[in-house]
PDB file of C-alpha atoms in Angstrom:
ATOM      1  CA  MET A   9       8.977 -44.178 100.660  1.00  0.00           C
ATOM      2  CA  GLY A  10       8.706 -46.242  97.514  1.00  0.00           C
ATOM      3  CA  LYS A  11      11.133 -46.189  94.643  1.00  0.00           C
ATOM      4  CA  LYS A  12      10.732 -43.552  91.973  1.00  0.00           C
ATOM      5  CA  SER A  13       8.632 -44.780  89.100  1.00  0.00           C
ATOM      6  CA  ALA A  14      11.233 -43.717  86.588  1.00  0.00           C
ATOM      7  CA  GLU A  15      14.820 -42.559  86.622  1.00  0.00           C
ATOM      8  CA  LYS A  16      16.244 -39.821  84.463  1.00  0.00           C
ATOM      9  CA  PRO A  17      17.992 -41.250  81.418  1.00  0.00           C
ATOM     10  CA  LYS A  18      21.743 -41.309  81.735  1.00  0.00           C
ATOM     11  CA  LYS A  19      23.463 -38.699  79.616  1.00  0.00           C
ATOM     12  CA  LEU A  20      25.680 -40.188  76.962  1.00  0.00           C
ATOM     13  CA  SER A  21      29.343 -39.452  77.599  1.00  0.00           C
ATOM     14  CA  GLY A  22      32.782 -40.994  77.504  1.00  0.00           C
ATOM     15  CA  GLU A  23      33.702 -44.086  75.506  1.00  0.00           C
ATOM     16  CA  GLU A  24      30.495 -45.943  76.391  1.00  0.00           C
ATOM     17  CA  GLY A  25      28.275 -43.021  75.401  1.00  0.00           C
ATOM     18  CA  PHE A  26      30.286 -42.415  72.240  1.00  0.00           C
ATOM     19  CA  ASN A  27      29.775 -46.017  71.112  1.00  0.00           C
ATOM     20  CA  GLN A  28      26.089 -46.033  72.051  1.00  0.00           C
ATOM     21  CA  TYR A  29      25.401 -42.833  70.134  1.00  0.00           C
ATOM     22  CA  TYR A  30      27.139 -43.808  66.901  1.00  0.00           C
ATOM     23  CA  GLU A  31      25.873 -47.378  67.011  1.00  0.00           C
ATOM     24  CA  SER A  32      22.363 -45.914  67.162  1.00  0.00           C
ATOM     25  CA  ILE A  33      23.133 -44.114  63.882  1.00  0.00           C
ATOM     26  CA  TYR A  34      25.157 -46.714  61.982  1.00  0.00           C
ATOM     27  CA  GLY A  35      23.853 -49.940  63.521  1.00  0.00           C
ATOM     28  CA  PRO A  36      25.978 -53.063  62.908  1.00  0.00           C
ATOM     29  CA  ARG A  37      28.152 -51.048  60.545  1.00  0.00           C
ATOM     30  CA  TRP A  38      29.623 -49.135  63.500  1.00  0.00           C
ATOM     31  CA  GLU A  39      31.928 -52.009  64.525  1.00  0.00           C
ATOM     32  CA  GLY A  40      33.385 -52.170  61.029  1.00  0.00           C
ATOM     33  CA  LEU A  41      33.895 -48.416  60.956  1.00  0.00           C
ATOM     34  CA  LYS A  42      35.829 -48.527  64.225  1.00  0.00           C
ATOM     35  CA  GLU A  43      38.046 -51.270  62.845  1.00  0.00           C
ATOM     36  CA  THR A  44      38.985 -49.091  59.872  1.00  0.00           C
ATOM     37  CA  PHE A  45      39.653 -46.130  62.202  1.00  0.00           C
ATOM     38  CA  ALA A  46      42.304 -48.179  63.942  1.00  0.00           C
ATOM     39  CA  ARG A  47      44.144 -48.919  60.702  1.00  0.00           C
ATOM     40  CA  GLU A  48      46.660 -46.440  59.400  1.00  0.00           C
ATOM     41  CA  ASN A  49      45.201 -44.435  56.544  1.00  0.00           C
ATOM     42  CA  GLN A  50      47.625 -44.074  53.650  1.00  0.00           C
ATOM     43  CA  PRO A  51      47.652 -40.454  52.444  1.00  0.00           C
ATOM     44  CA  VAL A  52      48.296 -39.602  48.814  1.00  0.00           C
ATOM     45  CA  GLU A  53      51.098 -37.354  47.623  1.00  0.00           C
ATOM     46  CA  TYR A  54      50.106 -34.089  45.942  1.00  0.00           C
ATOM     47  CA  LYS A  55      53.031 -32.462  44.131  1.00  0.00           C
ATOM     48  CA  ILE A  56      52.564 -29.477  41.852  1.00  0.00           C
ATOM     49  CA  PRO A  57      55.369 -29.021  39.299  1.00  0.00           C
ATOM     50  CA  GLY A  58      57.613 -26.125  40.292  1.00  0.00           C
ATOM     51  CA  ALA A  59      56.709 -26.332  43.987  1.00  0.00           C
ATOM     52  CA  GLU A  60      59.384 -26.809  46.618  1.00  0.00           C
ATOM     53  CA  LYS A  61      57.606 -29.583  48.506  1.00  0.00           C
ATOM     54  CA  SER A  62      54.921 -32.224  48.213  1.00  0.00           C
ATOM     55  CA  TYR A  63      51.847 -32.332  50.421  1.00  0.00           C
ATOM     56  CA  PHE A  64      50.227 -35.517  51.723  1.00  0.00           C
ATOM     57  CA  LEU A  65      46.478 -35.733  52.344  1.00  0.00           C
ATOM     58  CA  ASP A  66      43.545 -38.115  52.506  1.00  0.00           C
ATOM     59  CA  SER A  67      42.178 -39.132  49.111  1.00  0.00           C
ATOM     60  CA  ALA A  68      38.679 -38.283  50.425  1.00  0.00           C
ATOM     61  CA  SER A  69      39.797 -34.692  50.976  1.00  0.00           C
ATOM     62  CA  VAL A  70      41.118 -34.550  47.414  1.00  0.00           C
ATOM     63  CA  LEU A  71      37.787 -35.804  46.102  1.00  0.00           C
ATOM     64  CA  ALA A  72      35.781 -33.265  48.103  1.00  0.00           C
ATOM     65  CA  ALA A  73      37.894 -30.348  46.853  1.00  0.00           C
ATOM     66  CA  LEU A  74      37.721 -31.739  43.325  1.00  0.00           C
ATOM     67  CA  CYS A  75      33.907 -31.633  43.475  1.00  0.00           C
ATOM     68  CA  LEU A  76      33.818 -27.821  43.639  1.00  0.00           C
ATOM     69  CA  PRO A  77      33.607 -26.752  39.960  1.00  0.00           C
ATOM     70  CA  LEU A  78      36.122 -23.975  39.244  1.00  0.00           C
ATOM     71  CA  LYS A  79      35.934 -23.394  35.489  1.00  0.00           C
ATOM     72  CA  GLY A  80      35.148 -19.719  34.889  1.00  0.00           C
ATOM     73  CA  ALA A  81      35.476 -18.782  38.573  1.00  0.00           C
ATOM     74  CA  GLU A  82      37.361 -15.535  39.226  1.00  0.00           C
ATOM     75  CA  ARG A  83      37.085 -15.065  43.007  1.00  0.00           C
ATOM     76  CA  ILE A  84      37.432 -18.208  45.118  1.00  0.00           C
ATOM     77  CA  LEU A  85      37.307 -18.485  48.907  1.00  0.00           C
ATOM     78  CA  ASP A  86      38.513 -21.272  51.204  1.00  0.00           C
ATOM     79  CA  LEU A  87      36.947 -20.043  54.433  1.00  0.00           C
ATOM     80  CA  CYS A  88      38.439 -22.502  56.980  1.00  0.00           C
ATOM     81  CA  ALA A  89      41.570 -23.477  55.118  1.00  0.00           C
ATOM     82  CA  ALA A  90      44.220 -24.817  57.521  1.00  0.00           C
ATOM     83  CA  PRO A  91      46.250 -26.927  57.320  1.00  0.00           C
ATOM     84  CA  GLY A  92      46.031 -26.262  53.580  1.00  0.00           C
ATOM     85  CA  GLY A  93      45.486 -29.464  51.625  1.00  0.00           C
ATOM     86  CA  LYS A  94      42.207 -28.446  50.036  1.00  0.00           C
ATOM     87  CA  THR A  95      43.622 -24.980  49.278  1.00  0.00           C
ATOM     88  CA  LEU A  96      46.347 -26.681  47.245  1.00  0.00           C
ATOM     89  CA  VAL A  97      43.803 -28.724  45.293  1.00  0.00           C
ATOM     90  CA  LEU A  98      41.779 -25.582  44.542  1.00  0.00           C
ATOM     91  CA  ALA A  99      44.831 -23.507  43.650  1.00  0.00           C
ATOM     92  CA  SER A 100      46.177 -26.148  41.278  1.00  0.00           C
ATOM     93  CA  ARG A 101      42.836 -26.287  39.425  1.00  0.00           C
ATOM     94  CA  MET A 102      41.808 -22.618  39.235  1.00  0.00           C
ATOM     95  CA  ASP A 103      41.898 -20.610  36.010  1.00  0.00           C
ATOM     96  CA  PRO A 104      45.099 -18.646  35.243  1.00  0.00           C
ATOM     97  CA  GLU A 105      43.496 -15.293  36.146  1.00  0.00           C
ATOM     98  CA  ALA A 106      41.559 -16.483  39.211  1.00  0.00           C
ATOM     99  CA  LEU A 107      42.299 -15.295  42.752  1.00  0.00           C
ATOM    100  CA  LEU A 108      42.009 -17.512  45.845  1.00  0.00           C
ATOM    101  CA  SER A 109      41.468 -16.168  49.368  1.00  0.00           C
ATOM    102  CA  SER A 110      42.539 -18.755  51.933  1.00  0.00           C
ATOM    103  CA  ASN A 111      41.451 -17.964  55.492  1.00  0.00           C
ATOM    104  CA  GLU A 112      42.017 -19.502  58.912  1.00  0.00           C
ATOM    105  CA  ARG A 113      40.951 -18.066  62.279  1.00  0.00           C
ATOM    106  CA  SER A 114      43.716 -19.596  64.432  1.00  0.00           C
ATOM    107  CA  PRO A 115      47.007 -17.643  64.236  1.00  0.00           C
ATOM    108  CA  GLU A 116      49.066 -20.805  64.712  1.00  0.00           C
ATOM    109  CA  ARG A 117      47.154 -22.735  62.075  1.00  0.00           C
ATOM    110  CA  LYS A 118      47.184 -19.729  59.743  1.00  0.00           C
ATOM    111  CA  HIS A 119      50.987 -19.676  59.977  1.00  0.00           C
ATOM    112  CA  ARG A 120      51.072 -23.340  58.981  1.00  0.00           C
ATOM    113  CA  LEU A 121      48.681 -22.581  56.122  1.00  0.00           C
ATOM    114  CA  ALA A 122      50.909 -19.768  54.860  1.00  0.00           C
ATOM    115  CA  VAL A 123      53.957 -22.068  54.916  1.00  0.00           C
ATOM    116  CA  VAL A 124      52.058 -24.712  52.925  1.00  0.00           C
ATOM    117  CA  VAL A 125      51.011 -22.141  50.319  1.00  0.00           C
ATOM    118  CA  GLU A 126      54.575 -20.843  50.050  1.00  0.00           C
ATOM    119  CA  THR A 127      56.329 -24.205  49.838  1.00  0.00           C
ATOM    120  CA  CYS A 128      53.770 -26.442  48.088  1.00  0.00           C
ATOM    121  CA  LEU A 129      52.752 -24.092  45.279  1.00  0.00           C
ATOM    122  CA  PRO A 130      54.945 -22.647  42.521  1.00  0.00           C
ATOM    123  CA  LEU A 131      55.359 -18.873  42.657  1.00  0.00           C
ATOM    124  CA  GLU A 132      53.130 -18.224  39.646  1.00  0.00           C
ATOM    125  CA  ILE A 133      50.230 -19.796  41.552  1.00  0.00           C
ATOM    126  CA  SER A 134      51.031 -18.770  45.135  1.00  0.00           C
ATOM    127  CA  ALA A 135      51.155 -15.125  43.985  1.00  0.00           C
ATOM    128  CA  ARG A 136      47.392 -15.415  43.370  1.00  0.00           C
ATOM    129  CA  VAL A 137      46.647 -16.958  46.773  1.00  0.00           C
ATOM    130  CA  LYS A 138      46.085 -14.583  49.689  1.00  0.00           C
ATOM    131  CA  THR A 139      46.137 -16.044  53.202  1.00  0.00           C
ATOM    132  CA  SER A 140      44.351 -14.318  56.069  1.00  0.00           C
ATOM    133  CA  CYS A 141      43.597 -14.853  59.751  1.00  0.00           C
ATOM    134  CA  SER A 142      40.074 -14.053  60.912  1.00  0.00           C
ATOM    135  CA  ASP A 143      36.793 -15.598  62.037  1.00  0.00           C
ATOM    136  CA  GLY A 144      34.959 -16.684  58.889  1.00  0.00           C
ATOM    137  CA  SER A 145      31.585 -16.378  60.600  1.00  0.00           C
ATOM    138  CA  THR A 146      32.013 -12.577  60.710  1.00  0.00           C
ATOM    139  CA  TRP A 147      33.019 -12.038  57.067  1.00  0.00           C
ATOM    140  CA  CYS A 148      29.394 -11.534  56.049  1.00  0.00           C
ATOM    141  CA  THR A 149      29.181  -8.477  58.317  1.00  0.00           C
ATOM    142  CA  ARG A 150      31.744  -6.671  56.156  1.00  0.00           C
ATOM    143  CA  GLN A 151      30.876  -7.858  52.642  1.00  0.00           C
ATOM    144  CA  SER A 152      28.281  -9.907  50.794  1.00  0.00           C
ATOM    145  CA  GLU A 153      27.769 -11.815  47.550  1.00  0.00           C
ATOM    146  CA  CYS A 154      31.332 -11.255  46.374  1.00  0.00           C
ATOM    147  CA  PHE A 155      32.738 -14.761  45.722  1.00  0.00           C
ATOM    148  CA  ASP A 156      31.706 -17.047  42.888  1.00  0.00           C
ATOM    149  CA  ARG A 157      33.121 -20.208  44.477  1.00  0.00           C
ATOM    150  CA  ILE A 158      33.443 -21.026  48.190  1.00  0.00           C
ATOM    151  CA  LEU A 159      34.802 -24.076  49.984  1.00  0.00           C
ATOM    152  CA  LEU A 160      33.766 -24.366  53.622  1.00  0.00           C
ATOM    153  CA  ASP A 161      35.513 -27.286  55.299  1.00  0.00           C
ATOM    154  CA  ALA A 162      33.937 -26.641  58.684  1.00  0.00           C
ATOM    155  CA  PRO A 163      35.360 -27.527  62.102  1.00  0.00           C
ATOM    156  CA  CYS A 164      33.608 -30.689  63.268  1.00  0.00           C
ATOM    157  CA  SER A 165      33.474 -33.525  65.781  1.00  0.00           C
ATOM    158  CA  SER A 166      36.143 -35.469  63.855  1.00  0.00           C
ATOM    159  CA  GLU A 167      35.091 -38.777  65.380  1.00  0.00           C
ATOM    160  CA  ARG A 168      37.916 -40.758  63.831  1.00  0.00           C
ATOM    161  CA  HIS A 169      40.444 -38.688  65.780  1.00  0.00           C
ATOM    162  CA  VAL A 170      38.316 -38.800  68.941  1.00  0.00           C
ATOM    163  CA  TYR A 171      38.133 -42.592  68.810  1.00  0.00           C
ATOM    164  CA  LEU A 172      41.917 -42.902  68.454  1.00  0.00           C
ATOM    165  CA  ASP A 173      42.734 -40.500  71.325  1.00  0.00           C
ATOM    166  CA  PRO A 174      41.918 -41.874  74.821  1.00  0.00           C
ATOM    167  CA  LYS A 175      41.766 -38.379  76.350  1.00  0.00           C
ATOM    168  CA  TYR A 176      39.296 -37.022  73.800  1.00  0.00           C
ATOM    169  CA  LEU A 177      37.269 -40.226  73.969  1.00  0.00           C
ATOM    170  CA  LYS A 178      37.017 -40.005  77.766  1.00  0.00           C
ATOM    171  CA  ASP A 179      35.865 -36.367  77.539  1.00  0.00           C
ATOM    172  CA  TRP A 180      33.333 -36.912  74.730  1.00  0.00           C
ATOM    173  CA  SER A 181      29.698 -35.915  75.321  1.00  0.00           C
ATOM    174  CA  LEU A 182      26.640 -34.942  73.297  1.00  0.00           C
ATOM    175  CA  SER A 183      27.107 -31.325  74.397  1.00  0.00           C
ATOM    176  CA  ARG A 184      30.182 -31.215  72.160  1.00  0.00           C
ATOM    177  CA  ILE A 185      27.968 -31.778  69.109  1.00  0.00           C
ATOM    178  CA  LYS A 186      25.716 -28.888  70.140  1.00  0.00           C
ATOM    179  CA  THR A 187      28.715 -26.589  70.470  1.00  0.00           C
ATOM    180  CA  VAL A 188      30.135 -27.647  67.116  1.00  0.00           C
ATOM    181  CA  THR A 189      26.853 -27.307  65.215  1.00  0.00           C
ATOM    182  CA  THR A 190      26.392 -23.773  66.559  1.00  0.00           C
ATOM    183  CA  GLU A 191      29.810 -22.870  65.158  1.00  0.00           C
ATOM    184  CA  GLN A 192      29.149 -24.646  61.867  1.00  0.00           C
ATOM    185  CA  TRP A 193      25.876 -22.822  61.328  1.00  0.00           C
ATOM    186  CA  ALA A 194      27.508 -19.433  61.915  1.00  0.00           C
ATOM    187  CA  LEU A 195      30.123 -20.291  59.287  1.00  0.00           C
ATOM    188  CA  LEU A 196      27.688 -21.800  56.770  1.00  0.00           C
ATOM    189  CA  SER A 197      25.216 -18.912  56.939  1.00  0.00           C
ATOM    190  CA  SER A 198      28.125 -16.475  56.548  1.00  0.00           C
ATOM    191  CA  ALA A 199      29.478 -18.397  53.546  1.00  0.00           C
ATOM    192  CA  TYR A 200      26.049 -18.439  51.902  1.00  0.00           C
ATOM    193  CA  ARG A 201      25.769 -14.668  52.294  1.00  0.00           C
ATOM    194  CA  LEU A 202      29.237 -14.268  50.768  1.00  0.00           C
ATOM    195  CA  LEU A 203      28.289 -16.304  47.693  1.00  0.00           C
ATOM    196  CA  GLN A 204      27.109 -14.370  44.674  1.00  0.00           C
ATOM    197  CA  PRO A 205      24.071 -15.489  42.645  1.00  0.00           C
ATOM    198  CA  GLY A 206      25.126 -18.188  40.206  1.00  0.00           C
ATOM    199  CA  GLY A 207      27.989 -19.130  42.509  1.00  0.00           C
ATOM    200  CA  ILE A 208      28.674 -22.535  44.037  1.00  0.00           C
ATOM    201  CA  LEU A 209      29.428 -23.403  47.666  1.00  0.00           C
ATOM    202  CA  LEU A 210      30.837 -26.747  48.783  1.00  0.00           C
ATOM    203  CA  TYR A 211      30.217 -27.521  52.450  1.00  0.00           C
ATOM    204  CA  SER A 212      32.238 -30.359  53.942  1.00  0.00           C
ATOM    205  CA  THR A 213      33.183 -31.950  57.251  1.00  0.00           C
ATOM    206  CA  CYS A 214      35.038 -35.037  58.426  1.00  0.00           C
ATOM    207  CA  ALA A 215      32.175 -35.782  60.832  1.00  0.00           C
ATOM    208  CA  LEU A 216      30.000 -38.862  61.137  1.00  0.00           C
ATOM    209  CA  CYS A 217      27.266 -37.047  63.045  1.00  0.00           C
ATOM    210  CA  PRO A 218      24.198 -36.303  60.845  1.00  0.00           C
ATOM    211  CA  GLU A 219      23.483 -33.042  62.692  1.00  0.00           C
ATOM    212  CA  GLU A 220      26.812 -31.690  61.421  1.00  0.00           C
ATOM    213  CA  ASN A 221      26.241 -32.858  57.859  1.00  0.00           C
ATOM    214  CA  ASP A 222      22.772 -33.122  56.348  1.00  0.00           C
ATOM    215  CA  GLY A 223      21.470 -31.287  59.412  1.00  0.00           C
ATOM    216  CA  MET A 224      23.350 -28.142  58.395  1.00  0.00           C
ATOM    217  CA  ILE A 225      21.969 -28.229  54.854  1.00  0.00           C
ATOM    218  CA  SER A 226      18.475 -28.767  56.258  1.00  0.00           C
ATOM    219  CA  ARG A 227      18.921 -25.582  58.299  1.00  0.00           C
ATOM    220  CA  LEU A 228      20.091 -23.766  55.181  1.00  0.00           C
ATOM    221  CA  TYR A 229      16.858 -24.752  53.445  1.00  0.00           C
ATOM    222  CA  LYS A 230      14.738 -23.524  56.349  1.00  0.00           C
ATOM    223  CA  LYS A 231      16.561 -20.194  56.545  1.00  0.00           C
ATOM    224  CA  PHE A 232      17.138 -19.283  52.898  1.00  0.00           C
ATOM    225  CA  ASN A 233      15.217 -21.640  50.633  1.00  0.00           C
ATOM    226  CA  LYS A 234      11.673 -22.030  51.921  1.00  0.00           C
ATOM    227  CA  ASP A 235      10.157 -21.805  48.428  1.00  0.00           C
ATOM    228  CA  GLY A 236      12.820 -23.980  46.813  1.00  0.00           C
ATOM    229  CA  SER A 237      14.075 -21.360  44.347  1.00  0.00           C
ATOM    230  CA  ALA A 238      16.940 -19.693  46.235  1.00  0.00           C
ATOM    231  CA  PHE A 239      19.440 -22.515  45.714  1.00  0.00           C
ATOM    232  CA  GLU A 240      19.740 -26.020  44.328  1.00  0.00           C
ATOM    233  CA  LEU A 241      21.957 -28.972  45.160  1.00  0.00           C
ATOM    234  CA  LEU A 242      24.320 -30.253  42.495  1.00  0.00           C
ATOM    235  CA  PRO A 243      25.547 -33.820  41.964  1.00  0.00           C
ATOM    236  CA  PRO A 244      29.297 -34.391  42.165  1.00  0.00           C
ATOM    237  CA  SER A 245      31.154 -34.545  38.877  1.00  0.00           C
ATOM    238  CA  PRO A 246      34.867 -34.818  39.742  1.00  0.00           C
ATOM    239  CA  GLU A 247      37.204 -34.665  36.763  1.00  0.00           C
ATOM    240  CA  LEU A 248      40.276 -36.714  37.548  1.00  0.00           C
ATOM    241  CA  SER A 249      41.982 -35.237  34.471  1.00  0.00           C
ATOM    242  CA  GLU A 250      42.193 -31.877  36.294  1.00  0.00           C
ATOM    243  CA  ILE A 251      44.716 -33.270  38.808  1.00  0.00           C
ATOM    244  CA  GLU A 252      46.438 -36.065  36.881  1.00  0.00           C
ATOM    245  CA  GLY A 253      49.691 -34.132  36.744  1.00  0.00           C
ATOM    246  CA  PHE A 254      49.754 -33.580  40.516  1.00  0.00           C
ATOM    247  CA  THR A 255      48.924 -36.916  42.123  1.00  0.00           C
ATOM    248  CA  LYS A 256      48.503 -40.627  41.531  1.00  0.00           C
ATOM    249  CA  ILE A 257      45.152 -41.368  43.079  1.00  0.00           C
ATOM    250  CA  THR A 258      42.206 -43.687  42.915  1.00  0.00           C
ATOM    251  CA  LEU A 259      39.205 -41.601  43.882  1.00  0.00           C
ATOM    252  CA  PRO A 260      37.240 -43.212  46.732  1.00  0.00           C
ATOM    253  CA  GLN A 261      33.610 -44.285  46.506  1.00  0.00           C
ATOM    254  CA  TYR A 262      30.958 -41.973  47.927  1.00  0.00           C
ATOM    255  CA  GLU A 263      27.457 -42.683  49.198  1.00  0.00           C
ATOM    256  CA  LYS A 264      24.343 -40.534  48.731  1.00  0.00           C
ATOM    257  CA  THR A 265      22.753 -38.960  51.798  1.00  0.00           C
ATOM    258  CA  GLU A 266      19.601 -36.816  51.927  1.00  0.00           C
ATOM    259  CA  PHE A 267      21.351 -33.569  51.014  1.00  0.00           C
ATOM    260  CA  GLY A 268      24.889 -34.587  50.107  1.00  0.00           C
ATOM    261  CA  TYR A 269      27.440 -37.355  49.862  1.00  0.00           C
ATOM    262  CA  GLN A 270      29.597 -39.247  52.325  1.00  0.00           C
ATOM    263  CA  ILE A 271      32.840 -41.162  52.044  1.00  0.00           C
ATOM    264  CA  LEU A 272      33.166 -43.782  54.783  1.00  0.00           C
ATOM    265  CA  PRO A 273      36.418 -45.674  55.372  1.00  0.00           C
ATOM    266  CA  ASP A 274      34.890 -49.144  55.634  1.00  0.00           C
ATOM    267  CA  THR A 275      33.887 -49.022  51.945  1.00  0.00           C
ATOM    268  CA  ALA A 276      36.509 -46.563  50.674  1.00  0.00           C
ATOM    269  CA  ASN A 277      39.730 -48.448  51.411  1.00  0.00           C
ATOM    270  CA  GLY A 278      40.319 -46.484  54.615  1.00  0.00           C
ATOM    271  CA  ALA A 279      39.688 -43.001  53.188  1.00  0.00           C
ATOM    272  CA  GLY A 280      37.574 -40.509  55.084  1.00  0.00           C
ATOM    273  CA  PRO A 281      35.227 -39.996  56.676  1.00  0.00           C
ATOM    274  CA  ILE A 282      34.238 -36.970  54.596  1.00  0.00           C
ATOM    275  CA  TYR A 283      30.805 -35.456  54.018  1.00  0.00           C
ATOM    276  CA  PHE A 284      30.136 -32.851  51.335  1.00  0.00           C
ATOM    277  CA  SER A 285      27.200 -31.043  49.778  1.00  0.00           C
ATOM    278  CA  ILE A 286      27.359 -28.848  46.648  1.00  0.00           C
ATOM    279  CA  ILE A 287      25.070 -25.799  46.697  1.00  0.00           C
ATOM    280  CA  LYS A 288      24.403 -23.535  43.728  1.00  0.00           C
ATOM    281  CA  LYS A 289      22.890 -20.176  44.660  1.00  0.00           C
ATOM    282  CA  ASN A 290      20.227 -18.944  42.235  1.00  0.00           C
ATOM    283  CA  ASN A 291      18.785 -15.793  43.797  1.00  0.00           C
ATOM    284  CA  THR A 292      20.270 -12.731  45.449  1.00  0.00           C
ATOM    285  CA  LEU A 293      19.633 -12.062  49.137  1.00  0.00           C
ATOM    286  CA  LEU A 294      18.947  -8.382  48.458  1.00  0.00           C
TER     287      LEU A 294
END
């Protein structure tokens, strides 16, 4: 018998597959990105006057949380909040009468979140932050259109951490992206249903994979915005003056993507990666 005319393409997996996949997306830039992954990222200190402790987080995370406008917001939701850095940025910026719901589905991570809220916020602010432990993708089955600001920092592939961990790198495969995007879509569609008309949702990840970033916003368009009137995307307008008393920070540069913005460590002094998109809901779902 002769040889088969064609062989099935090899499925991408492990370190070799990981590099092939992301090089196909980022081209020559991929080598530079990996070099920045290997360098230690210097977190910034976030200390709110009156709080017991400081919190240290990536400057890209600060920027993303700063890009959710909070002026006039009364009910704010951080749907996937642990370990708590972005919750602190939101809490420190919200109006004096605003309430913040900070949720995490993992009991262990929720405990860490609650400790961060208790120790890194002064009592007058932490008293207006409620932590909870539940699956954010199911919230829309119990309530709808009840928050005027939502931050969804979705679980993601977190390629920087994968690259730096030999075990995760060895186990990497494209099927992981499919699993993650299924989870992200459940959370994003739930968050959109929870957002009231006129409200603003900030979707973010620390992923490099386009399916987890612009791909999610593309799905949101197809599901909820076929005629283009249901929601609109807003440009970022971070006001550094809102957090000047809490941190000494140089905000990193961000790059425009099709539906959002991305901070990549090779051009942001090691910060990131972070993707975010700012969605303003115009019409009710009812």
